[in-house]
Coordinates of C-alpha atoms in Angstrom, one line a residue:
Chain D
X1495 CA -13.3 -28.6 -28.0
X1496 CA -11.3 -31.6 -29.2
X1497 CA -10.1 -32.8 -25.9
X1498 CA -13.5 -32.4 -24.3
X1499 CA -15.4 -34.4 -26.9
X1500 CA -12.8 -37.1 -26.5
X1501 CA -13.4 -37.1 -22.8
X1502 CA -17.1 -37.5 -23.4
X1503 CA -16.5 -40.4 -25.8
X1504 CA -14.4 -42.2 -23.1
X1505 CA -17.1 -41.4 -20.6
X1506 CA -19.7 -42.9 -22.9
X1507 CA -17.6 -46.0 -23.5
X1508 CA -17.2 -46.5 -19.8
X1509 CA -20.9 -46.0 -19.2
X1510 CA -21.7 -48.8 -21.6
X1511 CA -19.3 -51.0 -19.7
X1512 CA -20.9 -50.5 -16.4
X1513 CA -24.1 -52.6 -16.9
X1514 CA -21.9 -55.4 -18.1
X1515 CA -19.8 -55.1 -14.9
X1516 CA -23.0 -55.3 -12.9
X1517 CA -24.1 -58.3 -14.8
X1518 CA -20.8 -60.1 -14.0
X1519 CA -21.1 -59.2 -10.3
X1520 CA -24.7 -60.3 -10.3
X1521 CA -23.7 -63.7 -11.8
X1522 CA -21.0 -64.1 -9.2
X1523 CA -23.6 -63.6 -6.5
X1524 CA -25.9 -66.0 -8.1
X1525 CA -23.3 -68.8 -8.6
X1526 CA -23.4 -70.4 -5.2
X1527 CA -27.2 -70.3 -5.3
X1528 CA -27.3 -72.0 -8.7
X1529 CA -24.8 -74.6 -7.5
X1530 CA -27.5 -75.8 -5.1
X1531 CA -30.1 -76.6 -7.6
X1532 CA -28.9 -79.4 -9.8
X1533 CA -31.1 -81.3 -12.1
X1534 CA -33.6 -83.6 -10.5
X1535 CA -32.4 -87.0 -11.9
X1536 CA -32.1 -89.5 -9.0
X1537 CA -28.5 -90.1 -8.2
X1538 CA -26.9 -93.4 -7.4
X1539 CA -25.6 -93.0 -3.9
X1540 CA -22.5 -94.8 -2.7
X1541 CA -21.9 -94.2 1.1
X1542 CA -19.8 -95.5 3.9
X1543 CA -16.2 -95.7 5.0
X1544 CA -14.2 -92.6 4.8
X1545 CA -11.1 -94.7 4.1
X1546 CA -12.7 -96.2 1.0
X1547 CA -14.3 -92.9 0.0
X1548 CA -11.2 -91.2 -1.6
X1549 CA -10.6 -94.3 -3.7
X1550 CA -14.2 -94.6 -4.8
X1551 CA -14.3 -90.9 -5.5
X1552 CA -11.3 -91.1 -7.9
X1553 CA -12.8 -94.2 -9.6
X1554 CA -16.2 -92.6 -10.0
X1555 CA -14.7 -89.4 -11.3
X1556 CA -12.8 -91.3 -14.0
X1557 CA -15.9 -93.4 -14.7
X1558 CA -18.1 -90.4 -15.1
X1559 CA -15.8 -88.9 -17.7
X1560 CA -16.8 -91.8 -19.9
X1561 CA -20.4 -91.7 -18.9
X1562 CA -21.3 -88.1 -18.3
X1563 CA -25.0 -88.9 -18.2
X1564 CA -24.7 -90.8 -15.0
X1565 CA -25.2 -89.1 -11.6
X1566 CA -23.3 -90.8 -8.9
X1567 CA -22.7 -89.4 -5.4
X1568 CA -20.0 -90.7 -3.2
X1569 CA -20.6 -89.9 0.5
X1570 CA -18.7 -90.6 3.7
X1571 CA -20.1 -91.3 7.1
X1572 CA -18.1 -94.4 8.2
X1573 CA -18.3 -98.1 7.6
X1574 CA -21.2 -98.7 9.9
X1575 CA -23.2 -95.8 8.5
X1576 CA -22.6 -97.2 5.0
X1577 CA -23.8 -100.7 6.0
X1578 CA -26.9 -99.2 7.5
X1579 CA -27.5 -97.0 4.4
X1580 CA -27.5 -100.1 2.2
X1581 CA -29.8 -102.0 4.5
X1582 CA -32.3 -99.2 4.6
X1583 CA -31.9 -98.5 0.9
X1584 CA -30.7 -94.9 1.1
X1585 CA -27.5 -96.0 -0.7
X1586 CA -27.3 -98.4 -3.7
X1587 CA -23.7 -99.4 -2.8
X1588 CA -22.1 -99.3 0.6
X1589 CA -18.4 -98.9 1.3
X1590 CA -16.7 -100.6 4.3
X1591 CA -13.2 -101.0 5.5
X1592 CA -14.2 -103.8 7.9
X1593 CA -15.6 -107.2 7.4
X1594 CA -19.3 -107.7 7.9
X1595 CA -20.4 -109.0 11.3
X1596 CA -21.8 -112.4 10.3
X1597 CA -23.5 -112.9 13.6
X1598 CA -25.6 -109.8 12.9
X1599 CA -28.7 -110.9 10.9
X1600 CA -29.1 -107.6 9.0
X1601 CA -25.4 -107.2 8.1
X1602 CA -25.1 -110.8 7.0
X1603 CA -27.9 -110.3 4.5
X1604 CA -25.7 -108.1 2.5
X1605 CA -23.3 -109.2 -0.3
X1606 CA -19.7 -108.0 0.2
X1607 CA -17.5 -107.5 -2.8
X1608 CA -13.8 -107.1 -1.9
X1609 CA -12.4 -104.6 -4.3
X1610 CA -9.0 -103.9 -2.7
X1611 CA -6.7 -104.5 0.2
X1612 CA -5.2 -101.7 2.3
X1613 CA -1.9 -102.6 3.8
X1614 CA 0.0 -100.8 6.5
X1615 CA 3.8 -100.9 6.0
X1616 CA 6.0 -100.2 8.9
X1617 CA 9.1 -98.2 7.8
X1618 CA 12.3 -97.2 9.6
X1619 CA 15.6 -95.4 8.6
X1620 CA 17.8 -97.3 6.2
X1621 CA 20.6 -97.4 8.8
X1622 CA 18.4 -98.9 11.5
X1623 CA 19.6 -102.5 12.3
X1624 CA 16.1 -103.7 13.1
X1625 CA 14.6 -105.7 10.3
X1626 CA 11.8 -107.7 11.9
X1627 CA 9.1 -106.7 14.4
X1628 CA 6.1 -108.5 15.7
X1629 CA 2.7 -106.9 15.7
X1630 CA 2.8 -106.7 19.5
X1631 CA 6.2 -105.0 19.4
X1632 CA 4.9 -102.4 17.0
X1633 CA 1.9 -101.8 19.2
X1634 CA 4.0 -101.4 22.3
X1635 CA 6.4 -99.1 20.5
X1636 CA 3.6 -96.8 19.4
X1637 CA 1.9 -97.0 22.8
X1638 CA 5.1 -95.8 24.4
X1639 CA 5.7 -99.0 26.4
X1640 CA 8.9 -99.6 24.6
X1641 CA 10.9 -96.5 24.3
X1642 CA 14.4 -97.6 23.2
X1643 CA 15.4 -99.4 20.0
X1644 CA 17.5 -101.6 22.3
X1645 CA 14.3 -103.3 23.5
X1646 CA 13.6 -104.6 20.1
X1647 CA 17.1 -105.5 19.1
X1648 CA 18.5 -102.2 17.9
X1649 CA 20.9 -99.5 19.2
X1650 CA 20.4 -98.0 22.6
X1651 CA 18.6 -94.9 21.3
X1652 CA 15.2 -93.3 21.9
X1653 CA 12.4 -94.3 19.5
X1654 CA 10.8 -91.5 17.5
X1655 CA 7.3 -92.2 16.5
X1656 CA 5.8 -90.8 13.3
X1657 CA 2.1 -91.1 12.7
X1658 CA -0.6 -89.8 10.3
X1659 CA -3.2 -87.3 11.4
X1660 CA -6.5 -88.3 13.0
X1661 CA -9.1 -89.0 10.3
X1662 CA -6.7 -90.3 7.6
X1663 CA -7.5 -93.7 6.2
X1664 CA -4.0 -95.0 6.8
X1665 CA -4.2 -93.9 10.4
X1666 CA -7.6 -95.5 11.0
X1667 CA -6.2 -98.7 9.5
X1668 CA -3.2 -98.5 11.8
X1669 CA -5.5 -97.9 14.8
X1670 CA -7.7 -100.9 13.8
X1671 CA -5.0 -103.3 13.0
X1672 CA -2.2 -102.5 15.4
X1673 CA -3.4 -100.4 18.3
X1674 CA -5.6 -103.1 19.8
X1675 CA -5.2 -105.2 22.9
X1676 CA -7.8 -107.8 23.9
X1677 CA -10.1 -106.2 21.4
X1678 CA -9.8 -102.8 23.2
X1679 CA -8.2 -99.8 21.5
X1680 CA -4.9 -98.6 22.8
X1681 CA -3.9 -95.0 22.6
X1682 CA -0.9 -93.9 20.6
X1683 CA 1.7 -92.2 22.7
X1684 CA 0.9 -88.4 22.7
X1685 CA 4.5 -87.5 21.8
X1686 CA 4.2 -89.2 18.4
X1687 CA 5.0 -86.7 15.7
X1688 CA 2.1 -86.1 13.3
X1689 CA 2.5 -85.7 9.6
X1690 CA -0.4 -84.9 7.3
X1691 CA 0.8 -86.9 4.3
X1692 CA 2.5 -90.1 3.4
X1693 CA 5.3 -88.1 1.8
X1694 CA 5.7 -86.2 5.1
X1695 CA 6.0 -89.5 7.1
X1696 CA 8.5 -90.8 4.6
X1697 CA 10.6 -87.6 4.6
X1698 CA 10.9 -87.7 8.4
X1699 CA 11.8 -91.4 8.6
X1700 CA 14.3 -90.9 5.8
X1701 CA 16.1 -88.2 7.8
X1702 CA 15.8 -89.4 11.4
X1703 CA 17.8 -92.5 12.2
X1704 CA 15.6 -93.2 15.2
X1705 CA 12.2 -92.8 13.6
X1706 CA 9.6 -95.4 12.8
X1707 CA 6.4 -94.7 10.8
X1708 CA 3.7 -96.3 8.8
X1709 CA 2.7 -95.8 5.2
X1710 CA 0.7 -97.6 2.6
X1711 CA 2.0 -100.1 0.0
X1712 CA 2.2 -97.4 -2.7
X1713 CA 4.6 -95.3 -0.8
X1714 CA 7.5 -97.7 -0.5
X1715 CA 10.8 -96.5 -2.0
X1716 CA 14.5 -96.9 -1.5
X1717 CA 14.7 -93.9 0.9
X1718 CA 13.4 -96.0 3.8
X1719 CA 13.6 -99.5 5.1
X1720 CA 10.6 -101.7 5.2
X1721 CA 10.1 -103.8 8.4
X1722 CA 9.2 -107.5 7.9
X1723 CA 6.3 -107.9 10.2
X1724 CA 6.6 -111.3 12.0
X1725 CA 9.3 -112.0 9.3
X1726 CA 6.9 -111.5 6.4
X1727 CA 8.0 -109.2 3.6
X1728 CA 5.0 -107.1 2.5
X1729 CA 4.4 -107.7 -1.2
X1730 CA 1.4 -107.8 -3.5
X1731 CA 1.3 -111.6 -3.1
X1732 CA 1.7 -111.7 0.7
X1733 CA -1.0 -109.1 1.0
X1734 CA -3.5 -110.9 -1.2
X1735 CA -3.0 -114.2 0.6
X1736 CA -3.1 -112.5 4.0
X1737 CA 0.3 -113.9 5.0
X1738 CA 1.2 -110.3 5.7
X1739 CA -1.0 -109.4 8.7
X1740 CA -1.5 -105.7 8.6
X1741 CA -4.1 -105.8 5.9
X1742 CA -7.7 -104.8 5.8
X1743 CA -10.2 -105.2 3.0
X1744 CA -12.0 -102.5 1.2
X1745 CA -15.5 -103.8 0.5
X1746 CA -18.4 -102.7 -1.6
X1747 CA -21.7 -103.8 -0.2
X1748 CA -25.0 -104.5 -2.0
X1749 CA -28.4 -105.8 -1.0
X1750 CA -29.5 -108.5 -3.4
X1751 CA -28.4 -108.6 -7.0
X1752 CA -26.8 -105.6 -8.6
X1753 CA -28.8 -103.7 -11.2
X1754 CA -27.1 -103.2 -14.6
X1755 CA -25.9 -99.6 -13.9
X1756 CA -24.2 -100.6 -10.6
X1757 CA -22.9 -103.7 -12.1
X1758 CA -21.1 -101.8 -14.9
X1759 CA -19.5 -99.5 -12.2
X1760 CA -18.3 -102.5 -10.3
X1761 CA -16.9 -104.0 -13.5
X1762 CA -15.0 -100.7 -14.0
X1763 CA -13.6 -101.0 -10.4
X1764 CA -12.1 -104.3 -11.4
X1765 CA -10.8 -103.1 -14.8
X1766 CA -7.2 -102.2 -15.6
X1767 CA -8.1 -98.6 -15.1
X1768 CA -9.5 -99.3 -11.7
X1769 CA -6.4 -101.2 -10.7
X1770 CA -4.2 -98.3 -11.8
X1771 CA -6.2 -95.8 -9.7
X1772 CA -5.9 -98.1 -6.7
X1773 CA -2.2 -98.2 -7.1
X1774 CA -2.1 -94.4 -7.3
X1775 CA -4.1 -94.3 -4.0
X1776 CA -1.7 -96.8 -2.4
X1777 CA -3.8 -99.9 -2.1
X1778 CA -3.7 -103.4 -3.7
X1779 CA -6.5 -104.3 -6.1
X1780 CA -8.3 -107.5 -5.5
X1781 CA -8.5 -108.1 -9.2
X1782 CA -7.6 -111.7 -10.0
Chain J
X1289 CA -20.0 -21.8 -24.2
X1290 CA -21.6 -21.7 -20.8
X1291 CA -24.5 -24.1 -21.6
X1292 CA -22.4 -27.0 -23.1
X1293 CA -19.9 -26.6 -20.3
X1294 CA -22.5 -26.8 -17.6
X1295 CA -24.0 -30.0 -18.9
X1296 CA -20.9 -32.2 -18.7
X1297 CA -20.0 -30.9 -15.2
X1298 CA -23.5 -31.7 -14.1
X1299 CA -23.4 -35.3 -15.5
X1300 CA -19.9 -35.5 -14.1
X1301 CA -21.1 -34.8 -10.6
X1302 CA -23.8 -37.4 -11.0
X1303 CA -21.2 -39.7 -12.3
X1304 CA -19.0 -39.0 -9.3
X1305 CA -21.9 -39.7 -7.1
X1306 CA -22.4 -43.1 -8.8
X1307 CA -18.8 -43.9 -8.5
X1308 CA -18.9 -43.1 -4.8
X1309 CA -21.9 -45.5 -4.5
X1310 CA -20.1 -48.3 -6.3
X1311 CA -17.0 -47.9 -4.2
X1312 CA -19.1 -47.8 -1.1
X1313 CA -20.7 -51.1 -2.2
X1314 CA -17.3 -52.6 -2.7
X1315 CA -16.2 -51.5 0.8
X1316 CA -19.3 -52.9 2.3
X1317 CA -18.9 -56.2 0.5
X1318 CA -15.4 -56.7 1.9
X1319 CA -16.8 -56.1 5.4
X1320 CA -19.7 -58.4 4.7
X1321 CA -17.3 -61.2 3.7
X1322 CA -15.9 -60.8 7.2
X1323 CA -19.4 -61.0 8.6
X1324 CA -20.1 -64.1 6.6
X1325 CA -16.9 -65.8 7.8
X1326 CA -17.8 -65.0 11.4
X1327 CA -21.3 -66.3 11.0
X1328 CA -20.2 -69.5 9.2
X1329 CA -17.4 -70.4 11.5
X1330 CA -19.4 -69.7 14.7
X1331 CA -22.5 -71.5 13.4
X1332 CA -20.4 -74.6 12.5
X1333 CA -18.2 -74.5 15.6
X1334 CA -20.3 -73.2 18.5
X1335 CA -22.7 -76.2 18.7
X1336 CA -19.8 -78.6 19.4
X1337 CA -18.3 -76.3 22.1
X1338 CA -21.8 -76.1 23.6
X1339 CA -22.4 -79.8 23.5
X1340 CA -19.1 -80.9 24.8
X1341 CA -19.0 -78.2 27.4
X1342 CA -16.9 -75.0 27.4
X1343 CA -14.5 -76.2 30.0
X1344 CA -14.2 -79.7 28.5
X1345 CA -13.3 -78.3 25.1
X1346 CA -10.9 -75.6 26.2
X1347 CA -9.4 -77.4 29.1
X1348 CA -9.5 -81.0 27.8
X1349 CA -6.1 -82.7 27.4
X1350 CA -7.1 -85.5 25.1
X1351 CA -7.7 -84.9 21.4
X1352 CA -9.1 -88.0 19.6
X1353 CA -11.9 -86.6 17.5
X1354 CA -12.7 -89.9 15.8
X1355 CA -13.2 -91.4 19.2
X1356 CA -15.2 -88.5 20.8
X1357 CA -12.5 -86.7 22.7
X1358 CA -12.2 -83.0 21.9
X1359 CA -9.8 -81.3 24.2
X1360 CA -7.8 -78.4 22.7
X1361 CA -5.9 -77.3 25.8
X1362 CA -2.6 -78.6 24.4
X1363 CA -3.1 -76.7 21.2
X1364 CA -3.9 -73.4 23.1
X1365 CA -0.7 -73.9 25.2
X1366 CA 1.2 -74.8 22.1
X1367 CA 0.1 -71.7 20.2
X1368 CA 0.9 -69.4 23.1
X1369 CA 4.4 -71.0 23.7
X1370 CA 5.4 -70.9 20.1
X1371 CA 4.2 -67.3 19.8
X1372 CA 6.0 -66.2 22.9
X1373 CA 9.1 -68.1 21.7
X1374 CA 9.0 -66.3 18.4
X1375 CA 8.7 -62.9 20.2
X1376 CA 11.6 -63.8 22.5
X1377 CA 13.8 -64.4 19.4
X1378 CA 12.3 -61.8 17.0
X1379 CA 11.6 -58.7 19.2
X1380 CA 15.1 -58.0 20.6
X1381 CA 16.6 -58.6 17.1
X1382 CA 14.1 -56.4 15.4
X1383 CA 14.5 -53.6 17.9
X1384 CA 18.3 -53.6 17.7
X1385 CA 18.1 -53.6 13.9
X1386 CA 15.6 -50.8 13.7
X1387 CA 17.5 -48.8 16.3
X1388 CA 20.6 -49.2 14.2
X1389 CA 18.8 -48.3 11.0
X1390 CA 17.1 -45.3 12.5
X1391 CA 19.8 -43.8 14.7
X1392 CA 23.2 -45.0 13.6
X1393 CA 23.1 -46.0 10.0
X1394 CA 23.6 -43.3 7.4
X1395 CA 20.8 -42.7 4.9
X1396 CA 22.4 -44.8 2.1
X1397 CA 22.6 -47.9 4.3
X1398 CA 19.0 -47.3 5.4
X1399 CA 17.6 -47.0 1.9
X1400 CA 19.3 -50.2 0.9
X1401 CA 18.6 -52.2 4.0
X1402 CA 15.0 -51.4 4.7
X1403 CA 13.6 -52.8 1.3
X1404 CA 15.9 -55.8 1.7
X1405 CA 14.5 -56.6 5.2
X1406 CA 11.0 -56.1 3.9
X1407 CA 11.7 -58.6 1.2
X1408 CA 11.9 -61.2 4.0
X1409 CA 8.1 -60.8 4.1
X1410 CA 7.8 -61.8 0.5
X1411 CA 9.4 -65.2 1.0
X1412 CA 6.6 -67.7 1.0
X1413 CA 6.1 -69.4 4.4
X1414 CA 6.4 -72.9 2.9
X1415 CA 10.0 -71.9 2.0
X1416 CA 10.7 -71.0 5.6
X1417 CA 9.2 -74.3 6.6
X1418 CA 11.3 -76.2 4.1
X1419 CA 14.5 -74.6 5.2
X1420 CA 13.4 -75.4 8.7
X1421 CA 13.0 -79.1 8.0
X1422 CA 16.1 -79.4 5.9
X1423 CA 18.5 -77.3 8.0
X1424 CA 17.1 -76.4 11.4
X1425 CA 15.4 -79.6 12.5
X1426 CA 18.5 -81.9 12.0
X1427 CA 20.7 -79.2 13.7
X1428 CA 18.4 -79.2 16.8
X1429 CA 18.2 -83.0 16.7
X1430 CA 21.9 -83.5 16.6
X1431 CA 23.2 -80.7 18.8
X1432 CA 20.4 -80.0 21.3
X1433 CA 18.4 -83.3 21.5
X1434 CA 15.0 -84.8 20.9
X1435 CA 13.5 -85.3 17.5
X1436 CA 14.3 -81.8 16.3
X1437 CA 10.6 -81.2 15.7
X1438 CA 10.0 -78.9 18.6
X1439 CA 8.7 -75.7 20.1
X1440 CA 12.3 -74.4 19.8
X1441 CA 12.5 -75.0 16.0
X1442 CA 9.1 -73.5 15.4
X1443 CA 10.0 -70.4 17.6
X1444 CA 13.2 -69.8 15.7
X1445 CA 11.5 -70.0 12.3
X1446 CA 8.6 -67.8 13.4
X1447 CA 11.1 -65.4 15.1
X1448 CA 12.7 -64.9 11.7
X1449 CA 9.4 -64.6 9.9
X1450 CA 8.1 -61.8 12.1
X1451 CA 11.3 -59.7 11.7
X1452 CA 10.1 -57.7 8.6
X1453 CA 6.8 -56.8 10.3
X1454 CA 8.3 -55.6 13.5
X1455 CA 11.4 -53.9 12.0
X1456 CA 9.4 -52.0 9.3
X1457 CA 6.7 -50.7 11.7
X1458 CA 9.1 -49.8 14.6
X1459 CA 11.5 -48.2 12.2
X1460 CA 8.7 -45.9 11.0
X1461 CA 7.9 -45.2 14.6
X1462 CA 11.5 -44.3 15.5
X1463 CA 11.9 -42.1 12.4
X1464 CA 8.7 -40.3 13.4
X1465 CA 10.3 -39.1 16.7
X1466 CA 10.9 -35.3 16.2
X1467 CA 14.5 -34.4 15.5
X1468 CA 14.6 -31.8 18.3
X1469 CA 14.3 -34.6 20.9
X1470 CA 17.6 -36.0 19.7
X1471 CA 19.2 -32.5 19.5
X1472 CA 18.0 -31.7 23.0
X1473 CA 19.4 -34.9 24.4
X1474 CA 22.7 -34.6 22.7
X1475 CA 22.9 -30.9 23.8
X1476 CA 22.6 -32.0 27.4
X1477 CA 25.7 -34.2 26.9
X1478 CA 24.1 -37.6 26.4
X1479 CA 25.9 -40.0 24.0
X1480 CA 24.2 -41.2 20.9
X1481 CA 23.5 -44.6 22.5
X1482 CA 22.0 -42.9 25.5
X1483 CA 19.9 -40.7 23.2
X1484 CA 18.7 -43.7 21.2
X1485 CA 17.8 -45.9 24.2
X1486 CA 16.6 -43.4 26.8
X1487 CA 15.0 -40.7 24.6
X1488 CA 14.1 -42.0 21.1
X1489 CA 13.0 -45.5 22.1
X1490 CA 10.6 -44.4 24.9
X1491 CA 9.2 -41.7 22.6
X1492 CA 8.4 -44.3 19.9
X1493 CA 7.0 -46.7 22.5
X1494 CA 3.4 -46.9 21.3
X1495 CA 4.5 -47.5 17.7
X1496 CA 6.9 -50.2 18.8
X1497 CA 4.2 -52.0 20.9
X1498 CA 1.9 -51.9 17.9
X1499 CA 4.7 -53.5 15.8
X1500 CA 5.2 -56.2 18.4
X1501 CA 1.5 -57.0 18.6
X1502 CA 1.2 -57.2 14.8
X1503 CA 4.2 -59.5 14.7
X1504 CA 2.5 -61.5 17.4
X1505 CA -0.6 -61.8 15.2
X1506 CA 1.6 -62.9 12.3
X1507 CA 3.2 -65.6 14.5
X1508 CA 0.0 -66.8 15.9
X1509 CA -1.7 -67.1 12.4
X1510 CA 1.2 -68.7 10.6
X1511 CA 0.4 -72.3 9.7
X1512 CA 2.5 -73.9 6.9
X1513 CA 5.9 -73.3 8.3
X1514 CA 4.8 -74.3 11.8
X1515 CA 3.3 -77.6 10.6
X1516 CA 6.6 -78.5 8.9
X1517 CA 8.8 -78.0 12.0
X1518 CA 6.7 -78.3 15.1
X1519 CA 6.0 -82.0 15.0
X1520 CA 2.3 -81.5 15.6
X1521 CA 2.0 -83.9 18.5
X1522 CA -1.0 -83.1 20.8
X1523 CA 0.9 -82.6 24.0
X1524 CA 1.2 -79.8 26.5
X1525 CA 4.9 -79.0 25.8
X1526 CA 6.8 -78.6 29.0
X1527 CA 10.2 -78.3 27.4
X1528 CA 11.4 -76.3 24.4
X1529 CA 12.5 -79.6 22.8
X1530 CA 9.0 -81.1 23.0
X1531 CA 6.9 -81.2 19.9
X1532 CA 3.7 -79.2 19.9
X1533 CA 0.6 -78.4 17.8
X1534 CA -0.8 -74.9 17.3
X1535 CA -4.5 -74.1 16.7
X1536 CA -3.9 -73.2 13.1
X1537 CA -2.0 -76.4 12.4
X1538 CA -4.7 -78.5 14.0
X1539 CA -7.2 -77.2 11.4
X1540 CA -4.9 -77.5 8.4
X1541 CA -3.6 -81.0 9.3
X1542 CA -6.9 -82.6 9.9
X1543 CA -9.3 -80.8 7.6
X1544 CA -8.7 -83.2 4.6
X1545 CA -10.7 -86.2 5.9
X1546 CA -12.7 -84.7 8.8
X1547 CA -16.4 -85.1 8.7
X1548 CA -19.3 -84.8 11.2
X1549 CA -18.3 -83.9 14.8
X1550 CA -14.6 -84.0 13.8
X1551 CA -15.2 -81.3 11.3
X1552 CA -17.3 -79.3 13.7
X1553 CA -14.4 -79.6 16.2
X1554 CA -12.0 -78.0 13.7
X1555 CA -14.4 -75.1 13.2
X1556 CA -14.6 -74.8 17.0
X1557 CA -10.8 -74.6 16.9
X1558 CA -11.2 -71.8 14.4
X1559 CA -13.6 -70.1 16.8
X1560 CA -11.1 -70.1 19.6
X1561 CA -8.3 -68.9 17.3
X1562 CA -10.6 -66.2 15.9
X1563 CA -11.3 -64.9 19.4
X1564 CA -7.6 -64.9 20.3
X1565 CA -6.6 -63.0 17.1
X1566 CA -9.5 -60.6 17.5
X1567 CA -8.5 -59.6 21.0
X1568 CA -4.9 -59.1 19.7
X1569 CA -6.0 -56.9 16.9
X1570 CA -8.3 -54.8 19.1
X1571 CA -5.4 -54.2 21.5
X1572 CA -3.2 -53.2 18.5
X1573 CA -5.9 -50.8 17.3
X1574 CA -6.1 -49.3 20.8
X1575 CA -2.4 -48.7 20.9
X1576 CA -2.5 -47.0 17.5
X1577 CA -5.3 -44.7 18.8
X1578 CA -3.2 -43.7 21.8
X1579 CA -0.4 -42.7 19.6

């Protein structure tokens, strides 16, 4: 009888476990549903440029750690959508990676706050003899009109283009700042190699003597050579005073005066913490 | 004794029944996950294919999703080229290896080699990709030409990655061929090589075809290693040295910042990939049935 009663005991113990198991599974099933129904406090919405979005998300994340009671949503949609959202009042703050159109009455009614500068740095292999390129030369290289390094003062070797993936902020900055001719967009040559991270671009350029790529300010290191655009060395100073040309501003937009809650967030953006996050994200803070 | 013995057996059978139910539920839930994935991917992706037009999406050459161009033709061609390239490299190698292990190697060699080959499958794909970038890409760039990031590099890496799948399944198929086939062939005066190639190999045909199809599915679905060595340019590759982008790479590369129509286009890419892999798996299942 001893073994049998033992078996029963085990059975019983398992039987007691079962409802708990069901509970766990039940909860797992409920989780996605629960995630949908947050609390009903009105959230502060920040919407706009998908280039500014990752930066603002990082900053807001850090900010919320200090103020867990705040509800702030950072949404994408693009610069124009962000500007519209502030005009219509759906968003408290807008994000834009382009200047406001001052000839547009509605847009010019908004107050822009420049929080950072996003710079595009052209990089080549350390052994490449080319040091200086003009903006037009960079464009023609990436459009596939110039195909040999000889055409821009280098060796007689085929140029290998390295770009970022469609949708990345650095790529859209490059498209906006470089790939333009008479205000019309120019397509990048289809044979350009696509990397999905700044590290990837750097790695390819580091290993391929014929490669040229673009990264943001934060990604510069000694593995690669930085091109002086029109002879200007990119630096925090030359970016802030716009001597270096491949720069676009990151703006926050407001309609009228900021309320205290939004003002404190903007203050945080300009704090030392904010500046450090911007550096991590590869852009230059507009902090004085 | 009979009464207390009856009771537990009775509750046992009820318990068994409950266990069966629970297991059934689990099995159903795994299938329902598949159903959910299908519904979700198709719901997100189909509207875009419908809006842009079936032909414009599948046949379009220009992919600029942030500027409204959604042509995935280069990616479909890229996927097919890389997969066929991988088969071209992987299949002959796998068949020779499994023929050797099955027909010519003695048992000791086989028991050591088979697990070792299967260990190839345990190497994470990012490691294959890394070796590809560090070793293979510069080799191709310096000795063959181009940037090194190419259909060729991707095919070589994938060709190696599908070895364990094909070898392991076709080896099982070859071992399953009855011994008396071999004995009959040898008795008729055929050499071991003739026996292996003319008798054993044809007899294991359906298993080997299944192995190749499964390897093909593996090559088609691989993402990480391909992203690292294929160059990912959206072009229809007309040379083995051209860069290319596969359907899986397209999703993985661009998903990070995609929103709106761009995101839908990536789901639509998933729909196309799903249909391709689905057809492949069905044909694999059909071959297994025939066996």
